[in-house]
Amino acid sequence: MSATTSIHGMWSTRLAFILAAAGSAIGLGNVWRFPYTAGEYGGGAFVLVYLLCVAAIGIPIMMAEILIGRRGRQSPINTMRTLAEREGKPAAWSLLGWMGILSGFLILSFYSVIAGWTLAYVVRAAGGAFTGIDAAASKAMFDGFVGNPEALFAWHTVFMVLTVMVVARGVASGLEQSVKWMMPALFVLLLVMVVYAGWAGDLGAAARYLFAPDFARLQDKAGEAILSAMGQAFFSLSLGMGAIMVYGSYLRHDASIARSTVMIAATDTLVALLAGLAIFPMVFAHGLEPGSGPGLIFVTLPIAFGEIPGGSLFGALFFVLLVFAAWTSSISILEPVVAWLVENRGFSRVRAAIIGGTGAWLLGIACLLSLNLWSGYTVAGKGILDLFDYLTANILLPLGGILIAIFAGWVLPRAATLDELGGTDSAGYRLWRFLIRYVAPAAVALVLLNGVGLFKVIGLA
Ligand code: TRP
């Protein structure tokens, strides 16, 4: 039998879990990363592939992560080891947990830098810096900001401290309390932004761009685009590194994993699409470039806020909520390593959170320097920040996803997954098992190998 509780604490209700997991999923990935990545790959076709990845790969893998976590009730490293040993399988399955810790450090390091941008933009908005700003001035403001290592360093540090503070307070009083009201507020403000963008910008052009798939736009970048769409799905749903797994380890046994997952994935997707509909109308109305990269929202949104009556207030509020969204995500990236330090090193939660946060903070300094002083150092044309982002979302998370799918589909006995997924051998359960055993691992592997160009190298494509 499995333990019924975790030593780290438990979510008080199923709703608390859904909010925490949705809080993890909804973040910079939706509002910052999704629009600019979709823009880089030409819109609609990318969005369509993204939606397919969420449905056919993301949802089954999220269910697998949650059920593995709940079965093991420990940090991903120890959960994987315990469950594998119970089935007489190699303890080396714990390496999946270690890979997740590595991904977590890499993600948190650059995530905190970008979250720092949103903090800085709260102050700018509130100070009236957006008032009457045009596209060129907005771009100049953004370029000036990322070119300033001291400013990036200060905001990165502030955000990391915020993250450590919540994780240090623990599951119930830290994580759970912080997510309850921030998510609904973000949602409402995003709707306001969509309405505004529809009124002031070119909503028709944005909708066509996002929802009319034009596969010709992908051209010879199709493999890379599909890999990026899948990577975005993993990143946005917080999958492949153990964040959702560790959140699952705090979930009560009687809560439905399938229903929770559908709610989490649906909200996450809705927020990403709304973010697209808030941003692209402004992009097209102001003749900006959809493929202009990570600065996209930091250049377009200020223009919108600069025109709205009360834009300084709305702008500040919007970036505050974006900070909250990033915050409820960053805590989930730090949680797996903190749980492990508490379990295996006997550290207090506070000490574990500080140690984990400091590690990611140090790596983050390299990320922020890559935007200015170190911009000359690149690997395959990417600076450190871009490289960490690419490596995690497009390679490490999908690899983690394949292993999670294999573990849930082939290593865990059918009876165990059936028990976690409600106990009735329904059509839904059989569909999940089919997706997790065959579809998810094969699809992820194909997209991965094709996207990194392996088929080209060996002459198959
Ligand atoms: N999903 C979050 C976002 O979209 C980021 C995130 C949180 C994440 N936890 C994660 C990404 C774990 C990958 C893995 O902003």
XYZ file of C-alpha atoms and ligand atoms in Angstrom:
476
model
C 0.000 0.000 0.000
C 1.004 3.600 -0.376
C 1.472 6.148 2.359
C -1.640 8.254 2.820
C 0.128 11.516 3.596
C 3.385 13.283 2.888
C 5.819 14.387 5.584
C 5.886 17.802 3.908
C 2.178 18.434 4.430
C -0.947 18.106 2.284
C -3.278 20.309 0.233
C -6.332 21.000 2.358
C -8.832 20.307 -0.450
C -8.911 19.141 -4.048
C -9.596 22.724 -5.074
C -6.433 23.830 -3.310
C -4.500 21.312 -5.392
C -6.130 22.469 -8.617
C -5.334 26.087 -7.810
C -1.758 25.255 -6.883
C -1.202 23.164 -10.005
C -2.939 25.756 -12.185
C -0.808 28.354 -10.419
C 2.240 26.340 -11.392
C 1.094 25.913 -14.962
C -0.091 29.475 -15.550
C 2.867 31.798 -15.579
C 5.353 33.481 -17.831
C 5.000 30.485 -20.120
C 1.493 31.595 -21.033
C 1.774 35.352 -21.210
C 5.419 35.841 -22.169
C 6.671 32.643 -23.835
C 3.610 31.426 -25.726
C 2.933 34.621 -27.724
C 6.524 35.202 -28.756
C 7.162 31.568 -29.644
C 3.958 31.409 -31.667
C 5.137 34.623 -33.320
C 8.507 33.136 -34.183
C 6.873 30.223 -35.982
C 4.253 32.201 -37.828
C 1.120 31.741 -35.692
C -1.786 29.416 -36.547
C 0.017 26.252 -37.548
C 2.137 26.455 -34.423
C -0.943 27.053 -32.259
C -2.724 24.062 -33.777
C 0.228 21.757 -33.136
C 0.457 23.178 -29.639
C -3.191 22.354 -28.905
C -2.711 18.823 -30.233
C 0.317 18.370 -27.980
C -1.604 19.554 -24.926
C -4.458 17.158 -25.604
C -2.660 14.018 -26.740
C 0.605 14.287 -24.815
C 0.264 16.902 -22.073
C -2.930 15.695 -20.440
C -1.975 11.991 -20.230
C 1.511 12.850 -18.936
C 0.136 15.262 -16.372
C -2.146 12.499 -15.085
C 0.857 10.166 -14.960
C 2.962 12.665 -13.016
C 0.233 13.303 -10.488
C -0.485 9.631 -9.928
C 3.179 8.715 -9.596
C 3.639 11.500 -7.075
C 0.603 10.496 -5.084
C 1.647 6.842 -5.068
C 5.151 7.675 -3.830
C 4.364 10.612 -1.530
C 7.963 11.877 -1.568
C 10.242 14.106 -3.619
C 10.448 12.901 -7.236
C 13.883 11.315 -6.672
C 12.735 9.203 -3.736
C 9.303 8.544 -5.201
C 10.817 7.099 -8.364
C 13.237 4.944 -6.385
C 10.619 3.637 -3.979
C 8.060 2.807 -6.649
C 10.640 1.172 -8.917
C 12.037 -0.983 -6.121
C 8.552 -2.022 -5.095
C 8.121 -3.496 -8.576
C 11.569 -5.102 -8.545
C 12.829 -2.591 -11.123
C 16.208 -0.791 -10.956
C 16.583 1.969 -8.407
C 18.223 3.906 -11.232
C 14.734 5.178 -12.072
C 15.563 7.800 -9.472
C 17.816 9.340 -12.141
C 14.629 10.711 -13.637
C 14.233 12.693 -10.435
C 17.810 13.924 -10.708
C 17.292 15.000 -14.267
C 14.259 16.921 -13.059
C 16.358 18.683 -10.434
C 18.832 19.720 -13.127
C 16.020 20.986 -15.367
C 14.547 22.796 -12.379
C 17.743 24.712 -11.661
C 18.154 25.674 -15.304
C 14.518 26.769 -15.654
C 14.353 28.655 -12.384
C 17.550 30.542 -13.187
C 16.220 32.174 -16.345
C 12.618 32.239 -15.134
C 13.639 34.446 -12.252
C 15.454 36.826 -14.598
C 12.355 37.262 -16.787
C 10.116 37.530 -13.723
C 12.508 40.297 -12.671
C 11.621 42.108 -15.906
C 7.954 42.004 -14.917
C 8.804 43.425 -11.492
C 10.728 46.262 -13.098
C 7.794 46.947 -15.415
C 5.424 47.286 -12.454
C 7.526 50.193 -11.255
C 7.785 51.707 -14.730
C 4.048 51.498 -15.332
C 3.203 52.977 -11.956
C 5.669 55.807 -12.562
C 3.918 56.784 -15.788
C 6.716 55.638 -18.095
C 4.203 54.213 -20.604
C 2.112 57.350 -21.019
C 1.863 58.252 -24.699
C 4.738 55.926 -25.606
C 5.029 54.830 -29.251
C 6.421 51.597 -30.654
C 9.933 52.916 -31.180
C 10.164 54.459 -27.716
C 8.809 51.319 -26.110
C 11.390 49.220 -27.879
C 14.156 51.619 -26.886
C 13.025 51.444 -23.254
C 13.104 47.653 -23.292
C 16.496 47.445 -25.012
C 17.921 49.939 -22.537
C 16.623 47.869 -19.658
C 17.979 44.486 -20.728
C 21.263 46.137 -21.574
C 21.669 47.155 -17.947
C 23.132 44.287 -15.896
C 22.789 46.064 -12.523
C 19.045 46.565 -12.979
C 18.515 42.975 -14.143
C 20.562 41.695 -11.242
C 18.600 43.679 -8.666
C 15.192 42.519 -9.918
C 16.334 38.915 -10.375
C 17.501 38.950 -6.765
C 14.219 40.390 -5.489
C 12.210 37.752 -7.317
C 14.357 34.878 -6.084
C 13.967 36.091 -2.519
C 10.174 36.154 -2.977
C 10.250 32.587 -4.295
C 12.388 31.302 -1.445
C 10.150 33.013 1.113
C 7.028 31.178 0.002
C 8.686 27.784 -0.367
C 10.300 28.188 3.055
C 6.840 28.541 4.619
C 5.736 25.153 3.413
C 2.891 23.536 1.545
C -0.169 24.659 3.449
C 0.775 28.113 4.675
C 3.160 29.038 1.872
C 2.113 27.535 -1.425
C -1.589 27.085 -0.818
C -2.283 30.527 0.585
C -0.543 32.375 -2.199
C -2.516 30.944 -5.100
C -6.079 31.351 -3.920
C -6.888 34.824 -5.172
C -4.108 35.703 -7.581
C -5.203 33.380 -10.361
C -8.795 34.644 -10.680
C -7.556 38.239 -10.625
C -5.088 37.604 -13.423
C -7.798 35.997 -15.491
C -10.121 39.005 -15.164
C -7.402 41.504 -16.069
C -6.400 39.458 -19.064
C -10.002 39.633 -20.277
C -9.940 43.399 -19.833
C -6.780 43.504 -21.930
C -8.340 41.404 -24.682
C -11.344 43.718 -24.812
C -9.068 46.727 -24.942
C -6.828 45.196 -27.597
C -9.913 44.313 -29.646
C -11.111 47.890 -29.450
C -7.811 49.690 -29.976
C -5.942 47.124 -32.025
C -6.571 44.793 -34.906
C -8.399 41.856 -33.364
C -9.355 40.388 -36.745
C -5.760 40.209 -37.885
C -4.718 38.704 -34.563
C -7.436 36.054 -34.664
C -6.530 35.120 -38.234
C -2.879 34.992 -37.301
C -3.461 32.727 -34.308
C -6.297 30.516 -35.526
C -5.943 30.137 -39.280
C -3.206 27.538 -39.636
C -0.908 28.252 -42.552
C 1.543 25.411 -42.736
C 3.453 27.091 -45.538
C 4.758 29.568 -42.969
C 6.639 26.763 -41.213
C 8.402 25.780 -44.425
C 11.712 24.106 -43.801
C 11.504 24.959 -40.120
C 8.612 22.529 -39.605
C 10.570 20.042 -37.525
C 11.894 22.743 -35.285
C 8.480 24.424 -35.054
C 6.735 21.213 -34.041
C 9.424 20.543 -31.447
C 8.976 24.062 -30.109
C 5.203 23.628 -29.929
C 5.656 20.423 -27.965
C 8.314 22.031 -25.781
C 5.931 24.894 -25.113
C 3.260 22.388 -24.050
C 5.642 20.752 -21.572
C 6.829 24.099 -20.286
C 3.404 25.643 -19.975
C 1.886 22.627 -18.223
C 4.946 22.380 -15.912
C 5.581 18.805 -17.056
C 8.642 16.613 -17.318
C 10.679 17.694 -14.299
C 8.718 16.592 -11.249
C 6.991 19.841 -10.291
C 3.525 18.431 -10.880
C 4.703 15.109 -9.453
C 5.671 16.692 -6.162
C 2.376 18.618 -6.100
C 0.618 15.289 -6.660
C 2.399 13.860 -3.642
C 0.441 16.298 -1.458
C -2.942 15.319 -2.937
C -5.443 13.252 -0.990
C -6.222 9.812 -2.249
C -9.926 10.450 -2.838
C -9.456 13.344 -5.279
C -10.020 12.653 -8.990
C -6.806 12.995 -10.963
C -8.462 12.961 -14.380
C -10.921 15.723 -13.612
C -8.308 17.880 -11.904
C -5.960 17.477 -14.855
C -8.555 18.506 -17.405
C -9.378 21.622 -15.405
C -5.717 22.557 -14.994
C -4.846 22.006 -18.645
C -7.969 23.789 -19.907
C -7.373 26.891 -17.789
C -3.733 26.967 -18.750
C -4.591 26.794 -22.438
C -7.298 29.419 -22.165
C -4.918 31.837 -20.495
C -2.303 31.329 -23.210
C -4.840 31.973 -25.974
C -6.193 35.033 -24.171
C -2.671 36.350 -23.824
C -2.249 35.931 -27.573
C -5.500 37.816 -28.175
C -4.363 40.604 -25.870
C -0.987 41.017 -27.510
C -1.243 40.349 -31.252
C -3.941 42.969 -31.985
C -1.481 45.564 -30.677
C 1.376 44.002 -32.618
C -0.508 44.318 -35.895
C -2.031 47.713 -35.184
C 1.409 49.171 -34.515
C 3.295 47.459 -37.302
C 5.439 45.488 -34.894
C 7.093 42.217 -35.798
C 5.285 39.125 -34.326
C 8.570 37.213 -34.470
C 10.569 39.782 -32.565
C 11.412 37.417 -29.726
C 11.358 37.480 -25.912
C 10.780 41.235 -25.725
C 7.379 40.963 -27.433
C 5.057 41.606 -24.472
C 7.439 44.092 -22.901
C 7.315 46.176 -26.052
C 3.650 45.811 -27.057
C 1.809 46.027 -23.748
C 3.321 49.376 -22.714
C 2.011 50.904 -25.947
C -1.491 49.704 -25.100
C -1.267 50.930 -21.536
C 0.148 54.222 -22.740
C -3.067 54.866 -24.641
C -5.666 53.669 -22.124
C -7.125 56.209 -19.738
C -5.810 55.148 -16.368
C -3.152 53.143 -18.170
C -0.529 53.681 -15.510
C -2.746 52.068 -12.925
C -3.938 49.254 -15.217
C -0.432 48.686 -16.466
C 1.000 48.443 -12.990
C -1.819 46.127 -11.948
C -1.297 43.906 -14.969
C 2.404 43.504 -14.366
C 1.747 42.892 -10.663
C -0.522 40.031 -11.622
C 2.078 38.732 -14.011
C 4.535 38.760 -11.127
C 2.028 36.748 -9.102
C 1.572 34.293 -11.959
C 5.342 33.883 -12.214
C 5.615 33.559 -8.461
C 3.088 30.734 -8.157
C 5.066 28.975 -10.902
C 8.567 29.529 -9.591
C 7.688 28.001 -6.227
C 6.717 24.790 -7.993
C 10.060 24.688 -9.792
C 11.929 24.952 -6.481
C 9.720 22.545 -4.513
C 11.130 19.196 -5.801
C 14.715 19.919 -4.752
C 13.587 21.378 -1.431
C 11.531 18.276 -0.658
C 14.565 16.135 -1.471
C 16.931 18.192 0.728
C 14.492 17.860 3.614
C 14.084 14.106 3.102
C 17.667 13.114 2.485
C 19.777 15.752 4.149
C 17.548 16.377 7.127
C 17.568 20.120 6.437
C 14.855 22.361 7.745
C 12.543 23.640 5.023
C 13.894 27.127 5.457
C 17.478 26.026 5.001
C 16.585 23.813 2.051
C 14.706 26.642 0.330
C 17.616 29.038 0.821
C 20.161 26.561 -0.523
C 18.078 25.631 -3.557
C 17.216 29.263 -4.268
C 20.830 30.357 -4.004
C 21.916 27.766 -6.546
C 19.346 28.931 -9.086
C 20.134 32.570 -8.270
C 23.820 32.062 -9.099
C 22.981 30.408 -12.409
C 20.549 33.240 -13.076
C 23.386 35.750 -12.901
C 25.003 34.019 -15.865
C 21.637 34.209 -17.678
C 21.216 37.928 -17.161
C 24.809 38.693 -18.139
C 24.234 36.826 -21.395
C 21.824 39.633 -22.367
C 24.476 42.325 -22.139
C 28.114 41.958 -21.008
C 28.406 38.348 -22.131
C 26.275 38.619 -25.242
C 29.296 37.607 -27.308
C 29.403 34.118 -25.822
C 27.052 31.878 -27.744
C 26.552 28.201 -28.454
C 24.758 27.452 -31.726
C 23.860 31.120 -31.940
C 22.247 31.161 -28.498
C 23.355 33.034 -25.403
C 23.186 31.353 -21.992
C 19.595 32.377 -21.230
C 18.292 31.243 -24.616
C 20.313 28.081 -24.364
C 18.894 27.154 -20.951
C 15.407 27.865 -22.231
C 15.901 25.796 -25.384
C 17.626 22.891 -23.640
C 15.013 22.547 -20.925
C 11.769 23.113 -22.828
C 12.734 21.371 -26.043
C 14.994 18.572 -24.806
C 15.104 17.841 -21.073
C 11.372 18.200 -20.358
C 10.312 16.011 -23.312
C 12.929 13.417 -22.282
C 11.546 13.493 -18.757
C 8.078 13.153 -20.254
C 9.015 10.014 -22.197
C 10.452 8.416 -19.067
C 7.413 9.352 -16.983
C 5.127 7.869 -19.628
C 7.143 4.644 -19.788
C 7.183 4.398 -16.025
C 3.443 4.924 -15.654
C 2.542 2.779 -18.635
C 5.011 -0.104 -18.415
C 6.696 -0.191 -15.002
C 3.794 0.457 -12.673
C 1.339 -2.441 -12.649
C -2.006 -1.826 -14.308
C -3.741 -2.320 -10.973
C -1.737 0.475 -9.403
C -2.553 3.093 -12.021
C -6.151 1.927 -12.138
C -6.388 2.373 -8.386
C -5.017 5.929 -8.591
C -7.292 6.845 -11.477
C -10.519 5.937 -9.720
C -10.643 2.155 -9.686
C -13.150 1.589 -12.490
C -11.867 0.065 -15.678
C -13.730 2.564 -17.855
C -13.243 3.595 -21.468
C -11.552 6.731 -20.150
C -9.011 4.703 -18.217
C -8.278 2.500 -21.195
C -7.841 5.543 -23.420
C -5.382 7.024 -20.921
C -3.449 3.793 -20.722
C -3.239 3.532 -24.473
C -2.031 7.132 -24.778
C 0.540 6.773 -22.023
C 1.927 3.434 -23.182
C 2.129 4.029 -26.912
C 1.111 7.433 -28.186
C 2.906 9.748 -25.769
C 6.327 8.051 -25.714
C 6.392 7.467 -29.479
C 5.116 10.919 -30.398
C 7.493 12.716 -28.058
C 10.435 10.647 -29.258
C 9.642 11.266 -32.921
C 9.150 15.003 -32.491
C 12.312 15.213 -30.431
C 14.529 13.286 -32.826
C 13.100 15.025 -35.853
C 13.301 18.460 -34.218
C 16.965 18.174 -33.285
C 17.694 17.092 -36.829
C 18.726 13.512 -36.131
C 16.730 12.112 -39.044
C 18.492 14.545 -41.311
C 21.881 13.568 -39.978
C 21.294 9.870 -40.580
C 19.748 10.580 -43.956
C 16.089 9.701 -43.266
C 14.646 13.118 -43.955
N 4.439 26.398 -16.331
C 5.056 27.601 -15.876
C 4.766 28.705 -16.861
O 4.130 28.463 -17.844
C 6.518 27.457 -15.606
C 6.839 26.249 -14.787
C 6.517 26.024 -13.509
C 7.498 25.099 -15.224
N 6.927 24.777 -13.110
C 7.545 24.205 -14.143
C 8.045 24.751 -16.437
C 8.114 22.949 -14.291
C 8.633 23.508 -16.569
C 8.640 22.611 -15.517
O 5.173 29.817 -16.667
